[in-house]
């Protein structure tokens, strides 16, 4: 079968999955012996049944607690504390250690506020007690909510109930998973007469439990148990029901395997079983312990034999990063590529190799993301170091970036932000989310933003707009469908930098000002536009098996009229220029990925299997009029608007269609609790059909590739993971816009060893050593910039270290160091430039510093009248880099310092960010030998935001 027909057949088959699969009745997924959640591939859902664990939301079987050792009742009248006859001896109030105040104060103490610390008797420097999980069980009379903590005796509870709402504030505590994430618990209509139960963080050291009665104030009993604090809740409606007859004792049934979980039963039945809960709230902190980009499953980073770094929303907000390259400066080994960071293009290098086109959106490759792909709808950025071809198909060897978008929330959420800064920078953004129906089975989220800015460069301007709606449908307890769309537009001018002579090299005419504009003010207009639409369908067949179908269409349009710079003439003063007139570049990408995730065991060995089929198609249509002889410019005394001298525009046109079929299989094997093995492989078939209508030429190529992956993780002690891996990459290059793709596809091989350490549950680090080799590489012919050739082989070896998380309460850090040693090891071609013959063998790769260091740290005052005030400091160092592969121009190293001050009060936040604090004059990258890109001078950005 031809690949194009196979593409159509599989596309129709996948689309039918959404309508053919009958939603199965929901079952409870049992917790395994390690307490880890069962199958949770990709992004976890926000609504399920069970409890919160250090791995996220786990589904558990219920069991009754042993008789409580201490017991106090808060009655519905809240006028007194009534005794309740227990099964064991009742301790008097004076004997209850975790209540240091009288019963009267327990009931009537005032509501804590940020200006009035919620626990005035707490000693200075005393640690906040973490509540590491919330569990809810149905009982014979109502519901019990367990706040899991081993030091509940240190907590104090105060009541401030009003109307039908029971409200209890727990001082000296915070909802915080063992892995560090801050979370929120919510249960909708758990029983008759109760509207909802929520457990939330009021501030850094106060947890609030709220029980909303439908018509009357509910009755709440408070217990102190070995498992933590227990709130036993009974509504007015259930309290008036007649008592149930005693049940005949029955012999306990033997535990059934996970595949034989009994059917769900009504919440109000006389069974002791979990109730439905909703976990809301987004990532809060600098450390994210889990990611899906490395395995397509929600796996702890410490269990993945590859270096992965996650840059969460908190870092993006603290730095007020509005461009992807600004976010990626927090990842060691990732540097700016051969374009200006002020352009809307996302061009960067990972471990020395180009990776700007290897961008995923929610785990699905999307090449249009390199053109315009980062906005206010991005929740976090995941950086996978090394090849990812085994899961995502063709891609670069250095690494892959995954953009994780914001998901719809079950609770109403409204966020507004406004920014203003240097060079007429203005930006506004909104983020709205919540349910669309009473049962909260239909959720929405809407992100929109608008931004406009000028620059220190003369005549430069850029306008960007984004709107991204998302709808999530919970079709059943086991089936979910998410529909998403995104429209982004970037309009403005290109930044071509300045020549090297007069910037990084001497020029007898003097120094070129870094704000010099080398194009034409009235002939530099570019529009990048993309429209994306996608669906994400998930269905769980059982507790251990799940199928997922994801499809995205991305339609990209580029329109460009521009004058660009070439080389300086021998007088080192006159700049040669070229021009593009009426350029239109359309690229449509269709990507379909169907895969299944399953958990099973072979004896004592556990397996998590991922198997799938991927189809991708890209259609390119390019038209332009090109001239390499436009009006030159005096770079020291520019006069714009001169009549071109015989521009001789030459029409260019081609069409390109690339299709790819990939079949992949991966097995995460747990040989022992401290020994894990990762095996994977992918087989790809790809072809390209190239057409140049003006020259009447066509070209067709097809190739196959196998990409293996092997990794092992050994954990001698729980906080330490030693790992090693081997993997290969495959990249079938498309046309350059002027000619067909190279004959051979790019191949890559990686060897990596490293160690991952969890210093605390909120601070982790990774140290990695790697060796990468690329072959069959496409690059620009120096004698003919419109032609692409294959250079040969390149190598990159290096060391990377990163650390992120919370050092002390309120003190966060994300930092790293990268040593990158690159070299051209084979060269299939030599070039003649100015009568000199060049070979690239032995040269360093361009725009890659041997040494790079990044540090960003913030501290937020945790208590007192200055609570919520914070400070941030960043230091970013990049060593010397080569401007191009000829290694004839070197960019000097530089150190840039950033700073921030912010203030948070309830739902309000204000921040002031300063970049390049000491106004250092530096050059960030080079597009080629003739275009050196200067870095930005001192800039100031102010931001205010509200969440309600």
PDB file of C-alpha atoms in Angstrom, residues 64-313:
ATOM      1  CA  UNK A  64     -12.077   1.876  57.889  1.00  0.00           C
ATOM      2  CA  UNK A  65      -9.634   3.412  60.311  1.00  0.00           C
ATOM      3  CA  UNK A  66      -9.044   1.883  63.678  1.00  0.00           C
ATOM      4  CA  UNK A  67     -11.002   3.425  66.558  1.00  0.00           C
ATOM      5  CA  UNK A  68      -9.966   7.010  67.052  1.00  0.00           C
ATOM      6  CA  UNK A  69      -7.746   7.779  69.981  1.00  0.00           C
ATOM      7  CA  UNK A  70      -8.941  11.353  70.508  1.00  0.00           C
ATOM      8  CA  UNK A  71     -12.297  12.840  69.724  1.00  0.00           C
ATOM      9  CA  UNK A  72     -14.003  16.219  69.782  1.00  0.00           C
ATOM     10  CA  UNK A  73     -17.344  17.230  68.240  1.00  0.00           C
ATOM     11  CA  UNK A  74     -18.200  20.616  66.729  1.00  0.00           C
ATOM     12  CA  UNK A  75     -21.991  20.610  66.805  1.00  0.00           C
ATOM     13  CA  UNK A  76     -24.332  22.210  64.270  1.00  0.00           C
ATOM     14  CA  UNK A  77     -25.277  24.888  66.810  1.00  0.00           C
ATOM     15  CA  UNK A  78     -21.564  25.600  67.424  1.00  0.00           C
ATOM     16  CA  UNK A  79     -22.455  26.884  70.886  1.00  0.00           C
ATOM     17  CA  UNK A  80     -20.699  24.167  72.845  1.00  0.00           C
ATOM     18  CA  UNK A  81     -18.573  21.063  72.560  1.00  0.00           C
ATOM     19  CA  UNK A  82     -20.538  17.875  73.233  1.00  0.00           C
ATOM     20  CA  UNK A  83     -19.127  14.638  74.424  1.00  0.00           C
ATOM     21  CA  UNK A  84     -19.556  11.571  72.268  1.00  0.00           C
ATOM     22  CA  UNK A  85     -19.380   8.036  73.658  1.00  0.00           C
ATOM     23  CA  UNK A  86     -16.399   6.331  72.046  1.00  0.00           C
ATOM     24  CA  UNK A  87     -15.439   2.686  71.804  1.00  0.00           C
ATOM     25  CA  UNK A  88     -12.343   3.437  73.849  1.00  0.00           C
ATOM     26  CA  UNK A  89     -11.609   5.702  76.779  1.00  0.00           C
ATOM     27  CA  UNK A  90     -12.313   9.332  75.919  1.00  0.00           C
ATOM     28  CA  UNK A  91      -9.556  11.797  76.650  1.00  0.00           C
ATOM     29  CA  UNK A  92     -10.602  15.043  78.268  1.00  0.00           C
ATOM     30  CA  UNK A  93     -10.126  18.290  76.379  1.00  0.00           C
ATOM     31  CA  UNK A  94      -7.189  19.103  78.613  1.00  0.00           C
ATOM     32  CA  UNK A  95      -5.540  15.868  77.503  1.00  0.00           C
ATOM     33  CA  UNK A  96      -5.785  16.609  73.802  1.00  0.00           C
ATOM     34  CA  UNK A  97      -2.234  17.703  73.039  1.00  0.00           C
ATOM     35  CA  UNK A  98      -2.770  19.387  69.713  1.00  0.00           C
ATOM     36  CA  UNK A  99      -5.250  21.907  71.173  1.00  0.00           C
ATOM     37  CA  UNK A 100      -3.227  24.428  73.150  1.00  0.00           C
ATOM     38  CA  UNK A 101      -6.201  26.771  73.600  1.00  0.00           C
ATOM     39  CA  UNK A 102      -9.410  26.389  75.535  1.00  0.00           C
ATOM     40  CA  UNK A 103     -12.576  24.960  74.042  1.00  0.00           C
ATOM     41  CA  UNK A 104     -14.065  28.419  73.946  1.00  0.00           C
ATOM     42  CA  UNK A 105     -11.147  29.742  71.940  1.00  0.00           C
ATOM     43  CA  UNK A 106     -11.342  26.718  69.659  1.00  0.00           C
ATOM     44  CA  UNK A 107     -14.829  27.720  68.664  1.00  0.00           C
ATOM     45  CA  UNK A 108     -14.618  31.478  68.701  1.00  0.00           C
ATOM     46  CA  UNK A 109     -11.076  32.388  67.626  1.00  0.00           C
ATOM     47  CA  UNK A 110     -10.960  35.058  64.922  1.00  0.00           C
ATOM     48  CA  UNK A 111     -10.264  34.342  61.285  1.00  0.00           C
ATOM     49  CA  UNK A 112      -6.552  34.516  60.496  1.00  0.00           C
ATOM     50  CA  UNK A 113      -5.525  37.188  58.019  1.00  0.00           C
ATOM     51  CA  UNK A 114      -2.220  37.889  56.277  1.00  0.00           C
ATOM     52  CA  UNK A 115      -1.637  40.856  58.556  1.00  0.00           C
ATOM     53  CA  UNK A 116      -2.678  38.892  61.650  1.00  0.00           C
ATOM     54  CA  UNK A 117      -0.687  35.637  61.597  1.00  0.00           C
ATOM     55  CA  UNK A 118      -3.064  32.681  61.876  1.00  0.00           C
ATOM     56  CA  UNK A 119      -1.089  31.100  64.680  1.00  0.00           C
ATOM     57  CA  UNK A 120       0.150  33.818  67.028  1.00  0.00           C
ATOM     58  CA  UNK A 121       1.555  31.296  69.476  1.00  0.00           C
ATOM     59  CA  UNK A 122       3.731  29.679  66.843  1.00  0.00           C
ATOM     60  CA  UNK A 123       7.384  30.307  67.632  1.00  0.00           C
ATOM     61  CA  UNK A 124       9.523  32.248  65.187  1.00  0.00           C
ATOM     62  CA  UNK A 125      11.239  29.923  62.743  1.00  0.00           C
ATOM     63  CA  UNK A 126       8.924  26.990  63.515  1.00  0.00           C
ATOM     64  CA  UNK A 127       8.338  24.807  60.469  1.00  0.00           C
ATOM     65  CA  UNK A 128       4.945  24.658  58.826  1.00  0.00           C
ATOM     66  CA  UNK A 129       3.400  21.179  59.120  1.00  0.00           C
ATOM     67  CA  UNK A 130       2.747  19.669  55.674  1.00  0.00           C
ATOM     68  CA  UNK A 131      -0.568  17.895  55.052  1.00  0.00           C
ATOM     69  CA  UNK A 132       0.620  15.430  52.429  1.00  0.00           C
ATOM     70  CA  UNK A 133      -2.710  14.079  51.241  1.00  0.00           C
ATOM     71  CA  UNK A 134      -6.475  14.342  51.537  1.00  0.00           C
ATOM     72  CA  UNK A 135      -8.692  11.279  51.510  1.00  0.00           C
ATOM     73  CA  UNK A 136     -12.496  11.111  51.577  1.00  0.00           C
ATOM     74  CA  UNK A 137     -14.586   8.075  52.552  1.00  0.00           C
ATOM     75  CA  UNK A 138     -18.322   7.507  52.682  1.00  0.00           C
ATOM     76  CA  UNK A 139     -19.529   6.275  56.072  1.00  0.00           C
ATOM     77  CA  UNK A 140     -22.853   4.914  57.350  1.00  0.00           C
ATOM     78  CA  UNK A 141     -23.888   8.379  58.509  1.00  0.00           C
ATOM     79  CA  UNK A 142     -22.121  10.635  56.063  1.00  0.00           C
ATOM     80  CA  UNK A 143     -18.590  11.403  54.961  1.00  0.00           C
ATOM     81  CA  UNK A 144     -15.216  11.560  56.637  1.00  0.00           C
ATOM     82  CA  UNK A 145     -12.390  13.667  55.259  1.00  0.00           C
ATOM     83  CA  UNK A 146      -8.887  12.712  56.388  1.00  0.00           C
ATOM     84  CA  UNK A 147      -6.110  15.313  56.311  1.00  0.00           C
ATOM     85  CA  UNK A 148      -3.066  13.081  56.241  1.00  0.00           C
ATOM     86  CA  UNK A 149      -0.210  14.187  58.490  1.00  0.00           C
ATOM     87  CA  UNK A 150       1.931  12.448  61.083  1.00  0.00           C
ATOM     88  CA  UNK A 151       2.249  15.487  63.357  1.00  0.00           C
ATOM     89  CA  UNK A 152      -1.370  16.530  63.792  1.00  0.00           C
ATOM     90  CA  UNK A 153      -0.787  17.209  67.465  1.00  0.00           C
ATOM     91  CA  UNK A 154       1.110  20.375  66.495  1.00  0.00           C
ATOM     92  CA  UNK A 155      -1.885  21.891  64.712  1.00  0.00           C
ATOM     93  CA  UNK A 156      -4.569  24.217  66.036  1.00  0.00           C
ATOM     94  CA  UNK A 157      -8.106  24.352  64.681  1.00  0.00           C
ATOM     95  CA  UNK A 158     -10.360  27.402  64.884  1.00  0.00           C
ATOM     96  CA  UNK A 159     -13.946  27.705  63.691  1.00  0.00           C
ATOM     97  CA  UNK A 160     -15.563  30.627  61.847  1.00  0.00           C
ATOM     98  CA  UNK A 161     -18.747  29.079  60.453  1.00  0.00           C
ATOM     99  CA  UNK A 162     -21.410  31.321  58.957  1.00  0.00           C
ATOM    100  CA  UNK A 163     -24.894  30.489  57.679  1.00  0.00           C
ATOM    101  CA  UNK A 164     -24.938  27.009  56.169  1.00  0.00           C
ATOM    102  CA  UNK A 165     -21.163  26.948  55.802  1.00  0.00           C
ATOM    103  CA  UNK A 166     -18.969  25.105  58.268  1.00  0.00           C
ATOM    104  CA  UNK A 167     -15.491  26.664  58.081  1.00  0.00           C
ATOM    105  CA  UNK A 168     -12.457  25.532  60.077  1.00  0.00           C
ATOM    106  CA  UNK A 169      -8.994  27.086  59.821  1.00  0.00           C
ATOM    107  CA  UNK A 170      -6.000  24.908  60.675  1.00  0.00           C
ATOM    108  CA  UNK A 171      -3.044  27.019  61.725  1.00  0.00           C
ATOM    109  CA  UNK A 172       0.573  26.092  61.096  1.00  0.00           C
ATOM    110  CA  UNK A 173      -0.172  23.781  58.166  1.00  0.00           C
ATOM    111  CA  UNK A 174      -0.059  23.703  54.386  1.00  0.00           C
ATOM    112  CA  UNK A 175      -1.433  21.317  51.767  1.00  0.00           C
ATOM    113  CA  UNK A 176       1.754  20.057  50.212  1.00  0.00           C
ATOM    114  CA  UNK A 177       2.514  16.704  48.578  1.00  0.00           C
ATOM    115  CA  UNK A 178       5.708  14.886  49.581  1.00  0.00           C
ATOM    116  CA  UNK A 179       7.058  15.822  46.138  1.00  0.00           C
ATOM    117  CA  UNK A 180       6.501  19.498  46.887  1.00  0.00           C
ATOM    118  CA  UNK A 181       3.419  20.450  44.883  1.00  0.00           C
ATOM    119  CA  UNK A 182       0.774  22.576  46.510  1.00  0.00           C
ATOM    120  CA  UNK A 183      -2.731  21.268  45.789  1.00  0.00           C
ATOM    121  CA  UNK A 184      -6.413  21.883  46.460  1.00  0.00           C
ATOM    122  CA  UNK A 185      -9.087  19.285  47.379  1.00  0.00           C
ATOM    123  CA  UNK A 186     -12.688  19.563  46.264  1.00  0.00           C
ATOM    124  CA  UNK A 187     -15.657  17.154  46.400  1.00  0.00           C
ATOM    125  CA  UNK A 188     -18.971  17.951  44.699  1.00  0.00           C
ATOM    126  CA  UNK A 189     -22.266  16.782  46.312  1.00  0.00           C
ATOM    127  CA  UNK A 190     -20.730  13.943  48.329  1.00  0.00           C
ATOM    128  CA  UNK A 191     -24.059  13.135  50.039  1.00  0.00           C
ATOM    129  CA  UNK A 192     -27.590  14.397  50.437  1.00  0.00           C
ATOM    130  CA  UNK A 193     -27.695  17.850  52.005  1.00  0.00           C
ATOM    131  CA  UNK A 194     -24.021  18.685  51.355  1.00  0.00           C
ATOM    132  CA  UNK A 195     -23.253  20.871  48.321  1.00  0.00           C
ATOM    133  CA  UNK A 196     -19.507  20.625  48.420  1.00  0.00           C
ATOM    134  CA  UNK A 197     -16.425  20.040  50.566  1.00  0.00           C
ATOM    135  CA  UNK A 198     -13.201  21.931  49.920  1.00  0.00           C
ATOM    136  CA  UNK A 199      -9.778  21.920  51.553  1.00  0.00           C
ATOM    137  CA  UNK A 200      -7.532  24.787  50.448  1.00  0.00           C
ATOM    138  CA  UNK A 201      -4.492  26.808  51.469  1.00  0.00           C
ATOM    139  CA  UNK A 202      -5.492  30.241  52.727  1.00  0.00           C
ATOM    140  CA  UNK A 203      -1.877  31.393  52.938  1.00  0.00           C
ATOM    141  CA  UNK A 204       1.558  29.938  53.565  1.00  0.00           C
ATOM    142  CA  UNK A 205       0.643  28.484  56.978  1.00  0.00           C
ATOM    143  CA  UNK A 206      -3.148  28.129  57.142  1.00  0.00           C
ATOM    144  CA  UNK A 207      -5.380  25.416  55.692  1.00  0.00           C
ATOM    145  CA  UNK A 208      -9.133  25.963  55.471  1.00  0.00           C
ATOM    146  CA  UNK A 209     -11.758  23.198  55.486  1.00  0.00           C
ATOM    147  CA  UNK A 210     -15.155  24.299  54.181  1.00  0.00           C
ATOM    148  CA  UNK A 211     -18.336  22.196  54.217  1.00  0.00           C
ATOM    149  CA  UNK A 212     -21.296  23.828  52.480  1.00  0.00           C
ATOM    150  CA  UNK A 213     -24.712  22.655  53.645  1.00  0.00           C
ATOM    151  CA  UNK A 214     -27.548  22.774  51.148  1.00  0.00           C
ATOM    152  CA  UNK A 215     -30.262  23.975  53.561  1.00  0.00           C
ATOM    153  CA  UNK A 216     -28.722  23.828  57.035  1.00  0.00           C
ATOM    154  CA  UNK A 217     -25.397  23.866  58.790  1.00  0.00           C
ATOM    155  CA  UNK A 218     -23.898  20.355  58.787  1.00  0.00           C
ATOM    156  CA  UNK A 219     -22.669  18.558  61.892  1.00  0.00           C
ATOM    157  CA  UNK A 220     -18.914  18.051  61.943  1.00  0.00           C
ATOM    158  CA  UNK A 221     -16.905  15.912  64.372  1.00  0.00           C
ATOM    159  CA  UNK A 222     -13.152  16.339  64.633  1.00  0.00           C
ATOM    160  CA  UNK A 223     -10.905  13.333  65.370  1.00  0.00           C
ATOM    161  CA  UNK A 224      -7.185  13.036  65.891  1.00  0.00           C
ATOM    162  CA  UNK A 225      -6.030   9.763  64.353  1.00  0.00           C
ATOM    163  CA  UNK A 226      -2.674   8.223  63.582  1.00  0.00           C
ATOM    164  CA  UNK A 227      -3.432   8.935  59.927  1.00  0.00           C
ATOM    165  CA  UNK A 228      -4.007  12.638  60.620  1.00  0.00           C
ATOM    166  CA  UNK A 229      -6.935  14.920  61.336  1.00  0.00           C
ATOM    167  CA  UNK A 230     -10.332  13.428  60.522  1.00  0.00           C
ATOM    168  CA  UNK A 231     -13.454  15.526  59.922  1.00  0.00           C
ATOM    169  CA  UNK A 232     -16.575  13.343  60.215  1.00  0.00           C
ATOM    170  CA  UNK A 233     -19.406  15.111  58.410  1.00  0.00           C
ATOM    171  CA  UNK A 234     -23.146  14.532  58.706  1.00  0.00           C
ATOM    172  CA  UNK A 235     -25.728  16.641  56.941  1.00  0.00           C
ATOM    173  CA  UNK A 236     -29.044  17.710  58.477  1.00  0.00           C
ATOM    174  CA  UNK A 237     -30.878  15.476  56.001  1.00  0.00           C
ATOM    175  CA  UNK A 238     -28.975  12.286  56.798  1.00  0.00           C
ATOM    176  CA  UNK A 239     -29.019  13.022  60.562  1.00  0.00           C
ATOM    177  CA  UNK A 240     -32.837  12.850  60.561  1.00  0.00           C
ATOM    178  CA  UNK A 241     -32.917   9.438  58.848  1.00  0.00           C
ATOM    179  CA  UNK A 242     -33.783   6.429  61.073  1.00  0.00           C
ATOM    180  CA  UNK A 243     -30.825   4.389  62.263  1.00  0.00           C
ATOM    181  CA  UNK A 244     -29.858   1.407  60.215  1.00  0.00           C
ATOM    182  CA  UNK A 245     -30.269  -2.120  61.537  1.00  0.00           C
ATOM    183  CA  UNK A 246     -27.045  -3.758  62.613  1.00  0.00           C
ATOM    184  CA  UNK A 247     -25.510  -5.775  59.861  1.00  0.00           C
ATOM    185  CA  UNK A 248     -24.797  -9.443  60.271  1.00  0.00           C
ATOM    186  CA  UNK A 249     -21.078  -9.976  60.617  1.00  0.00           C
ATOM    187  CA  UNK A 250     -19.578 -11.513  57.540  1.00  0.00           C
ATOM    188  CA  UNK A 251     -16.268 -13.166  56.929  1.00  0.00           C
ATOM    189  CA  UNK A 252     -13.827 -10.924  55.126  1.00  0.00           C
ATOM    190  CA  UNK A 253     -13.482 -11.758  51.469  1.00  0.00           C
ATOM    191  CA  UNK A 254     -10.043 -12.414  50.068  1.00  0.00           C
ATOM    192  CA  UNK A 255      -8.507  -9.453  48.234  1.00  0.00           C
ATOM    193  CA  UNK A 256      -9.188  -9.563  44.522  1.00  0.00           C
ATOM    194  CA  UNK A 257      -6.630  -8.672  41.882  1.00  0.00           C
ATOM    195  CA  UNK A 258      -6.819  -5.291  40.200  1.00  0.00           C
ATOM    196  CA  UNK A 259      -8.463  -6.741  37.121  1.00  0.00           C
ATOM    197  CA  UNK A 260     -11.407  -7.976  39.249  1.00  0.00           C
ATOM    198  CA  UNK A 261     -12.351  -4.729  40.922  1.00  0.00           C
ATOM    199  CA  UNK A 262     -16.059  -4.801  41.843  1.00  0.00           C
ATOM    200  CA  UNK A 263     -18.517  -2.481  40.198  1.00  0.00           C
ATOM    201  CA  UNK A 264     -19.036   1.011  41.558  1.00  0.00           C
ATOM    202  CA  UNK A 265     -21.878   1.579  44.049  1.00  0.00           C
ATOM    203  CA  UNK A 266     -23.848   4.680  44.948  1.00  0.00           C
ATOM    204  CA  UNK A 267     -22.042   7.083  47.264  1.00  0.00           C
ATOM    205  CA  UNK A 268     -24.872   7.051  49.782  1.00  0.00           C
ATOM    206  CA  UNK A 269     -25.029   3.294  50.073  1.00  0.00           C
ATOM    207  CA  UNK A 270     -24.193   1.685  53.397  1.00  0.00           C
ATOM    208  CA  UNK A 271     -20.743   0.815  52.145  1.00  0.00           C
ATOM    209  CA  UNK A 272     -17.464   2.202  53.328  1.00  0.00           C
ATOM    210  CA  UNK A 273     -15.975   3.366  50.027  1.00  0.00           C
ATOM    211  CA  UNK A 274     -14.262   6.407  48.569  1.00  0.00           C
ATOM    212  CA  UNK A 275     -16.293   9.378  47.382  1.00  0.00           C
ATOM    213  CA  UNK A 276     -15.747  11.446  44.298  1.00  0.00           C
ATOM    214  CA  UNK A 277     -13.336  14.311  44.626  1.00  0.00           C
ATOM    215  CA  UNK A 278     -11.860  16.978  42.386  1.00  0.00           C
ATOM    216  CA  UNK A 279      -8.260  18.103  42.683  1.00  0.00           C
ATOM    217  CA  UNK A 280      -7.735  21.591  41.340  1.00  0.00           C
ATOM    218  CA  UNK A 281      -4.998  24.173  41.326  1.00  0.00           C
ATOM    219  CA  UNK A 282      -1.918  24.366  39.158  1.00  0.00           C
ATOM    220  CA  UNK A 283       1.759  23.721  39.641  1.00  0.00           C
ATOM    221  CA  UNK A 284       3.162  25.933  42.365  1.00  0.00           C
ATOM    222  CA  UNK A 285       6.907  25.869  42.904  1.00  0.00           C
ATOM    223  CA  UNK A 286      10.190  25.474  41.027  1.00  0.00           C
ATOM    224  CA  UNK A 287      10.355  21.692  41.072  1.00  0.00           C
ATOM    225  CA  UNK A 288       8.178  19.396  38.972  1.00  0.00           C
ATOM    226  CA  UNK A 289       8.886  15.740  39.872  1.00  0.00           C
ATOM    227  CA  UNK A 290       6.973  14.097  37.005  1.00  0.00           C
ATOM    228  CA  UNK A 291       6.832  14.604  33.239  1.00  0.00           C
ATOM    229  CA  UNK A 292       5.313  12.772  30.284  1.00  0.00           C
ATOM    230  CA  UNK A 293       7.685  13.925  27.539  1.00  0.00           C
ATOM    231  CA  UNK A 294      10.268  11.218  28.227  1.00  0.00           C
ATOM    232  CA  UNK A 295       8.028   8.136  28.144  1.00  0.00           C
ATOM    233  CA  UNK A 296       4.463   9.242  27.175  1.00  0.00           C
ATOM    234  CA  UNK A 297       3.469   8.217  30.698  1.00  0.00           C
ATOM    235  CA  UNK A 298       3.349  10.327  33.831  1.00  0.00           C
ATOM    236  CA  UNK A 299       6.615   9.006  35.210  1.00  0.00           C
ATOM    237  CA  UNK A 300       8.847  10.391  37.962  1.00  0.00           C
ATOM    238  CA  UNK A 301      11.879  12.074  36.434  1.00  0.00           C
ATOM    239  CA  UNK A 302      14.140  10.067  38.720  1.00  0.00           C
ATOM    240  CA  UNK A 303      12.940   6.856  36.997  1.00  0.00           C
ATOM    241  CA  UNK A 304      13.745   8.011  33.426  1.00  0.00           C
ATOM    242  CA  UNK A 305      17.254   7.183  32.092  1.00  0.00           C
ATOM    243  CA  UNK A 306      17.624  10.511  30.339  1.00  0.00           C
ATOM    244  CA  UNK A 307      18.165  14.118  31.371  1.00  0.00           C
ATOM    245  CA  UNK A 308      14.863  16.020  31.489  1.00  0.00           C
ATOM    246  CA  UNK A 309      14.299  19.484  32.885  1.00  0.00           C
ATOM    247  CA  UNK A 310      10.911  21.081  33.519  1.00  0.00           C
ATOM    248  CA  UNK A 311      10.512  24.860  33.690  1.00  0.00           C
ATOM    249  CA  UNK A 312       7.220  25.405  35.530  1.00  0.00           C
ATOM    250  CA  UNK A 313       4.717  28.248  35.441  1.00  0.00           C
TER     251      UNK A 313
END
